[in-house]
CSV table of C-alpha atoms in Angstrom, one decimal:
chain,number,residue,atom,x,y,z
A,1,GLN,CA,63.6,-20.3,72.6
A,2,GLU,CA,65.5,-23.3,74.0
A,3,ASP,CA,64.0,-22.5,77.4
A,4,ILE,CA,60.7,-24.1,76.2
A,5,ALA,CA,62.6,-27.4,75.7
A,6,TYR,CA,64.5,-27.0,78.9
A,7,SER,CA,61.3,-26.6,80.9
A,8,LEU,CA,60.3,-30.1,79.6
A,9,PHE,CA,63.4,-31.7,81.0
A,10,GLY,CA,61.9,-31.8,84.5
A,11,ILE,CA,58.4,-32.7,83.4
A,12,PHE,CA,59.7,-35.9,81.7
A,13,GLY,CA,62.2,-36.6,84.6
A,14,VAL,CA,65.2,-36.3,82.2
A,15,ARG,CA,68.6,-35.0,83.4
A,16,LEU,CA,70.4,-33.2,80.7
A,17,SER,CA,72.9,-30.3,80.6
A,18,VAL,CA,71.6,-26.8,79.8
A,19,ASP,CA,73.5,-25.1,77.1
A,20,TYR,CA,72.1,-21.6,76.5
A,21,GLY,CA,72.7,-20.4,73.0
A,22,GLU,CA,71.9,-23.7,71.4
A,23,LYS,CA,68.9,-23.7,69.1
A,24,GLN,CA,65.5,-24.8,70.2
A,25,ASP,CA,65.5,-27.8,67.8
A,26,LYS,CA,68.8,-29.1,69.2
A,27,ALA,CA,67.5,-28.8,72.8
A,28,LEU,CA,64.3,-30.5,71.9
A,29,GLY,CA,66.2,-33.1,69.9
A,30,ARG,CA,68.4,-34.0,72.9
A,31,LEU,CA,65.3,-34.4,75.0
A,32,LEU,CA,63.5,-36.6,72.5
A,33,GLU,CA,66.7,-38.6,72.0
A,34,LYS,CA,66.8,-39.3,75.7
A,35,ILE,CA,63.2,-40.2,76.0
A,36,VAL,CA,63.5,-42.7,73.2
A,37,ALA,CA,66.6,-44.2,74.7
A,38,LEU,CA,65.0,-44.6,78.1
A,39,SER,CA,61.6,-45.9,77.1
A,40,GLY,CA,61.6,-47.0,73.5
A,41,ASP,CA,58.5,-44.9,73.1
A,42,ILE,CA,58.1,-43.6,69.5
A,43,THR,CA,55.0,-41.3,70.1
A,44,GLY,CA,57.5,-38.4,70.0
A,45,LEU,CA,58.0,-39.1,66.3
A,46,ASP,CA,54.4,-38.3,65.5
A,47,TRP,CA,54.6,-34.6,64.5
A,48,VAL,CA,53.9,-32.2,61.6
A,49,ARG,CA,55.6,-29.2,59.9
A,50,ARG,CA,59.3,-28.6,59.7
A,51,SER,CA,62.0,-31.1,60.6
A,52,SER,CA,64.9,-30.5,62.9
A,53,GLU,CA,68.5,-29.9,61.9
A,54,PHE,CA,69.4,-32.1,64.8
A,55,ASN,CA,67.7,-35.1,63.2
A,56,SER,CA,65.3,-35.0,60.3
A,57,CYS,CA,63.0,-37.6,62.1
A,58,LEU,CA,62.4,-35.0,64.9
A,59,PRO,CA,60.5,-31.7,64.8
A,60,ALA,CA,62.2,-28.3,64.8
A,61,SER,CA,59.7,-26.9,67.3
A,62,ILE,CA,57.5,-28.1,70.2
A,63,THR,CA,54.6,-26.5,68.3
A,64,SER,CA,54.9,-29.3,65.8
A,65,TYR,CA,52.9,-31.5,68.2
A,66,GLU,CA,49.6,-30.0,67.2
A,67,ALA,CA,46.4,-31.9,66.9
A,68,PRO,CA,46.7,-34.2,63.8
A,69,PRO,CA,44.3,-33.4,60.9
A,70,CYS,CA,42.9,-36.9,61.2
A,71,LYS,CA,42.7,-39.0,64.3
A,72,LEU,CA,41.5,-42.6,63.8
A,73,PRO,CA,39.2,-44.0,66.4
A,74,PRO,CA,40.4,-47.1,68.3
A,75,LEU,CA,39.2,-50.4,67.0
A,76,PRO,CA,36.3,-51.7,69.1
A,77,GLU,CA,37.0,-54.9,71.0
A,78,ASP,CA,34.1,-56.8,69.5
A,79,GLU,CA,35.4,-56.0,66.0
A,80,ILE,CA,38.8,-57.3,67.0
A,81,GLN,CA,37.3,-60.6,68.3
A,82,SER,CA,35.2,-61.0,65.2
A,83,SER,CA,38.3,-60.5,62.9
A,84,VAL,CA,40.3,-62.9,65.0
A,85,SER,CA,37.7,-65.6,64.6
A,86,SER,CA,37.7,-65.1,60.8
A,87,LEU,CA,41.5,-65.2,60.7
A,88,GLN,CA,41.6,-68.5,62.6
A,89,LYS,CA,40.0,-70.1,59.6
A,90,MET,CA,42.2,-68.4,57.0
A,91,VAL,CA,45.7,-68.2,58.4
A,92,ALA,CA,48.1,-71.0,59.4
A,93,VAL,CA,49.0,-70.9,63.1
A,94,ASP,CA,52.7,-71.5,62.4
A,95,PHE,CA,52.9,-68.4,60.1
A,96,THR,CA,51.1,-66.3,62.6
A,97,LEU,CA,53.4,-67.3,65.5
A,98,ASN,CA,56.5,-66.9,63.4
A,99,LEU,CA,55.5,-63.4,62.3
A,100,TYR,CA,54.7,-62.4,65.9
A,101,THR,CA,57.9,-63.8,67.2
A,102,GLN,CA,60.1,-62.1,64.6
A,103,LEU,CA,58.4,-58.8,65.3
A,104,ARG,CA,58.8,-59.3,69.0
A,105,ASN,CA,62.5,-59.9,68.5
A,106,VAL,CA,63.0,-56.7,66.5
A,107,SER,CA,65.4,-54.4,68.3
A,108,ALA,CA,64.1,-51.3,70.2
A,109,PRO,CA,64.4,-47.9,68.6
A,110,ARG,CA,67.6,-46.1,69.7
A,111,PHE,CA,69.8,-43.1,69.0
A,112,ALA,CA,73.6,-43.3,68.3
A,113,THR,CA,75.6,-40.1,67.5
A,114,GLN,CA,72.4,-38.3,66.7
A,115,ARG,CA,71.3,-41.0,64.2
A,116,LEU,CA,68.0,-42.7,64.8
A,117,HIS,CA,67.9,-46.5,64.5
A,118,LEU,CA,64.2,-47.2,64.0
A,119,PRO,CA,62.6,-50.5,62.9
A,120,CYS,CA,60.0,-49.8,60.2
A,121,ILE,CA,57.6,-51.6,57.9
A,122,VAL,CA,58.5,-50.6,54.4
A,123,PHE,CA,56.0,-50.3,51.4
A,124,ASN,CA,57.4,-50.0,47.9
A,125,VAL,CA,55.8,-47.2,45.9
A,126,ARG,CA,54.8,-48.2,42.4
A,127,GLU,CA,53.2,-45.0,41.2
A,128,VAL,CA,53.3,-41.2,41.9
A,129,ARG,CA,51.0,-38.7,40.2
A,130,ARG,CA,50.5,-35.1,41.0
A,131,VAL,CA,46.9,-34.3,41.7
A,132,SER,CA,46.9,-30.7,42.6
A,133,SER,CA,49.0,-27.9,44.0
A,134,LEU,CA,48.1,-24.9,46.3
A,135,GLU,CA,50.2,-22.3,48.0
A,136,GLY,CA,53.5,-24.2,47.8
A,137,TYR,CA,52.0,-27.5,48.8
A,138,TYR,CA,51.5,-30.4,46.4
A,139,THR,CA,49.0,-33.3,46.5
A,140,TYR,CA,50.1,-36.6,45.0
A,141,GLY,CA,48.3,-39.8,44.4
A,142,LEU,CA,50.3,-42.9,45.4
A,143,LYS,CA,50.1,-46.6,44.8
A,144,ALA,CA,52.2,-48.8,47.0
A,145,ASP,CA,52.5,-52.5,47.6
A,146,GLY,CA,50.4,-53.7,50.6
A,147,LEU,CA,48.4,-50.4,50.9
A,148,HIS,CA,45.2,-49.0,49.4
A,149,ASN,CA,45.7,-46.0,47.1
A,150,LEU,CA,46.4,-42.9,49.0
A,151,LEU,CA,46.9,-39.1,48.8
A,152,ILE,CA,49.8,-37.2,50.4
A,153,ASN,CA,50.4,-33.5,50.9
A,154,THR,CA,54.0,-32.2,50.8
A,155,ASN,CA,56.0,-29.0,50.1
A,156,GLN,CA,58.5,-31.0,48.1
A,157,VAL,CA,58.3,-31.7,44.3
A,158,LEU,CA,58.3,-35.4,43.7
A,159,VAL,CA,59.3,-37.3,40.6
A,160,GLN,CA,56.1,-38.5,38.9
A,161,PHE,CA,56.2,-42.1,37.5
A,162,TRP,CA,53.9,-45.0,36.8
A,163,PRO,CA,54.3,-48.4,35.0
A,164,ALA,CA,54.2,-46.8,31.5
A,165,ARG,CA,56.6,-44.1,32.6
A,166,PRO,CA,59.2,-45.7,34.9
A,167,THR,CA,62.0,-43.9,36.8
A,168,GLU,CA,65.3,-45.1,38.2
A,169,GLN,CA,64.5,-43.4,41.6
A,170,LYS,CA,63.1,-45.6,44.2
A,171,PHE,CA,60.4,-44.4,46.6
A,172,VAL,CA,59.2,-46.1,49.7
A,173,LEU,CA,56.6,-45.4,52.5
A,174,VAL,CA,57.7,-46.4,55.9
A,175,ARG,CA,55.6,-47.1,59.0
A,176,PRO,CA,57.6,-47.0,62.2
A,177,TRP,CA,57.2,-50.3,64.1
A,178,ASP,CA,55.1,-49.8,67.2
A,179,ARG,CA,55.9,-52.4,69.8
A,180,SER,CA,52.7,-51.8,71.7
A,181,LEU,CA,50.9,-53.7,68.9
A,182,LEU,CA,52.3,-56.9,70.4
A,183,GLU,CA,50.2,-56.4,73.5
A,184,LEU,CA,52.9,-58.0,75.6
A,185,PRO,CA,52.1,-58.7,79.2
A,186,GLU,CA,54.0,-56.8,81.9
A,187,PHE,CA,55.7,-60.0,83.0
A,188,VAL,CA,56.5,-62.8,80.5
A,189,GLU,CA,56.9,-66.4,81.6
A,190,PRO,CA,59.8,-68.3,80.1
A,191,THR,CA,57.4,-70.9,78.7
A,192,GLU,CA,55.9,-68.3,76.5
A,193,PHE,CA,59.0,-67.7,74.3
A,194,VAL,CA,58.8,-69.3,70.9
A,195,GLU,CA,61.8,-69.8,68.6
A,196,PRO,CA,61.4,-68.3,65.2
A,197,SER,CA,61.5,-70.7,62.3
A,198,ASP,CA,61.7,-70.4,58.5
A,199,PHE,CA,58.5,-69.0,56.9
A,200,GLY,CA,59.1,-71.4,54.0
A,201,ASN,CA,59.0,-74.5,56.2
A,202,ASP,CA,55.5,-75.8,56.5
A,203,THR,CA,56.4,-78.9,58.4
A,204,GLU,CA,56.7,-77.3,61.9
A,205,SER,CA,55.4,-79.6,64.6
A,206,GLU,CA,53.7,-78.5,67.8
A,207,GLU,CA,56.8,-79.3,69.8
A,208,ASP,CA,58.4,-76.3,68.1
A,209,TYR,CA,56.0,-74.0,70.0
A,210,GLY,CA,56.6,-75.5,73.4
A,211,MET,CA,53.6,-77.9,73.5
A,212,PRO,CA,53.3,-81.6,73.2
A,213,PRO,CA,51.8,-83.4,70.2
A,214,SER,CA,48.0,-83.1,70.2
A,215,SER,CA,46.0,-86.0,71.6
A,216,PRO,CA,42.3,-86.6,72.3
A,217,SER,CA,42.8,-85.7,75.9
A,218,ASP,CA,44.2,-82.2,75.1
A,219,ASP,CA,41.9,-79.4,76.3
A,220,ARG,CA,42.5,-75.7,75.8
A,221,SER,CA,40.7,-75.0,79.0
A,222,SER,CA,42.9,-77.4,81.0
A,223,GLY,CA,45.0,-76.1,83.8
A,224,SER,CA,48.3,-76.8,82.1
A,225,PRO,CA,50.3,-73.5,82.2
A,226,VAL,CA,52.4,-74.4,79.1
A,227,ILE,CA,49.3,-75.0,76.9
A,228,GLN,CA,47.6,-71.9,78.2
A,229,ASP,CA,50.6,-69.7,77.6
A,230,VAL,CA,50.9,-71.0,74.0
A,231,PHE,CA,47.2,-70.3,73.3
A,232,ASP,CA,47.5,-66.8,74.9
A,233,LEU,CA,50.4,-66.2,72.5
A,234,GLU,CA,48.4,-67.4,69.5
A,235,SER,CA,45.6,-65.0,70.5
A,236,ARG,CA,48.0,-62.1,70.7
A,237,ALA,CA,49.5,-63.1,67.3
A,238,LEU,CA,46.1,-63.1,65.6
A,239,ARG,CA,45.2,-59.8,67.3
A,240,LEU,CA,48.5,-58.4,65.9
A,241,LEU,CA,47.4,-59.4,62.3
A,242,VAL,CA,44.1,-57.7,62.8
A,243,ARG,CA,45.7,-54.4,63.9
A,244,LEU,CA,48.3,-54.5,61.1
A,245,ARG,CA,45.4,-54.7,58.6
A,246,GLN,CA,43.7,-51.5,60.0
A,247,PRO,CA,44.2,-48.0,58.6
A,248,PHE,CA,46.9,-46.0,60.3
A,249,SER,CA,47.6,-42.3,60.4
A,250,ALA,CA,50.8,-40.8,58.9
A,251,ALA,CA,52.5,-37.5,58.6
A,252,ALA,CA,55.2,-36.4,56.1
């Protein structure tokens, strides 16, 4: 069975040793480990069914990459622009730039001794109630900070709890951080880097973002590369907020 994984080594341009007799999940795990290490791409973590003994974040079989039960359509560009315009009136620029910069400085996903180091956005679960069960699978209704109420299907029995019936166990939902949401250009000019500052500090000046104090002569359409770079950064930061507010698919 490991031959299936070995056949993918060449397709992905990965050079790894062939060890006949190892299980398919280990061969596939070594391939995915290498792909993540070389590219930082986390699309290989989007799978369903049984997890691997190599690493529980990886699938046991290549067949786990079946079509997802729900595929969300991409957000139309005109809707993104409309949301950006609305956010410009609601969100402080310094907060937006700080959030963007901190997420840009998050370390890339990597493996070390078969352990995956994966930056994630964490949502604390406040309520778990079983809704139904069918053929060994259970459906639970969850309430979590920062998310709409949702339903999950799992073959595991979860502890049920809610505010009137608390539990000492802690549950969280994690969303792997996808660096592509930053929409980084292929080449980044040095003038575009912004130093992160304290979210609690609301006294940041424009100098902190690489631009001079505003004056009547300032013009966003001017030819100044520094000013243009900063406004490009501001636009990407607002687009990031728009994308983070959108529904996202998940598998358990």
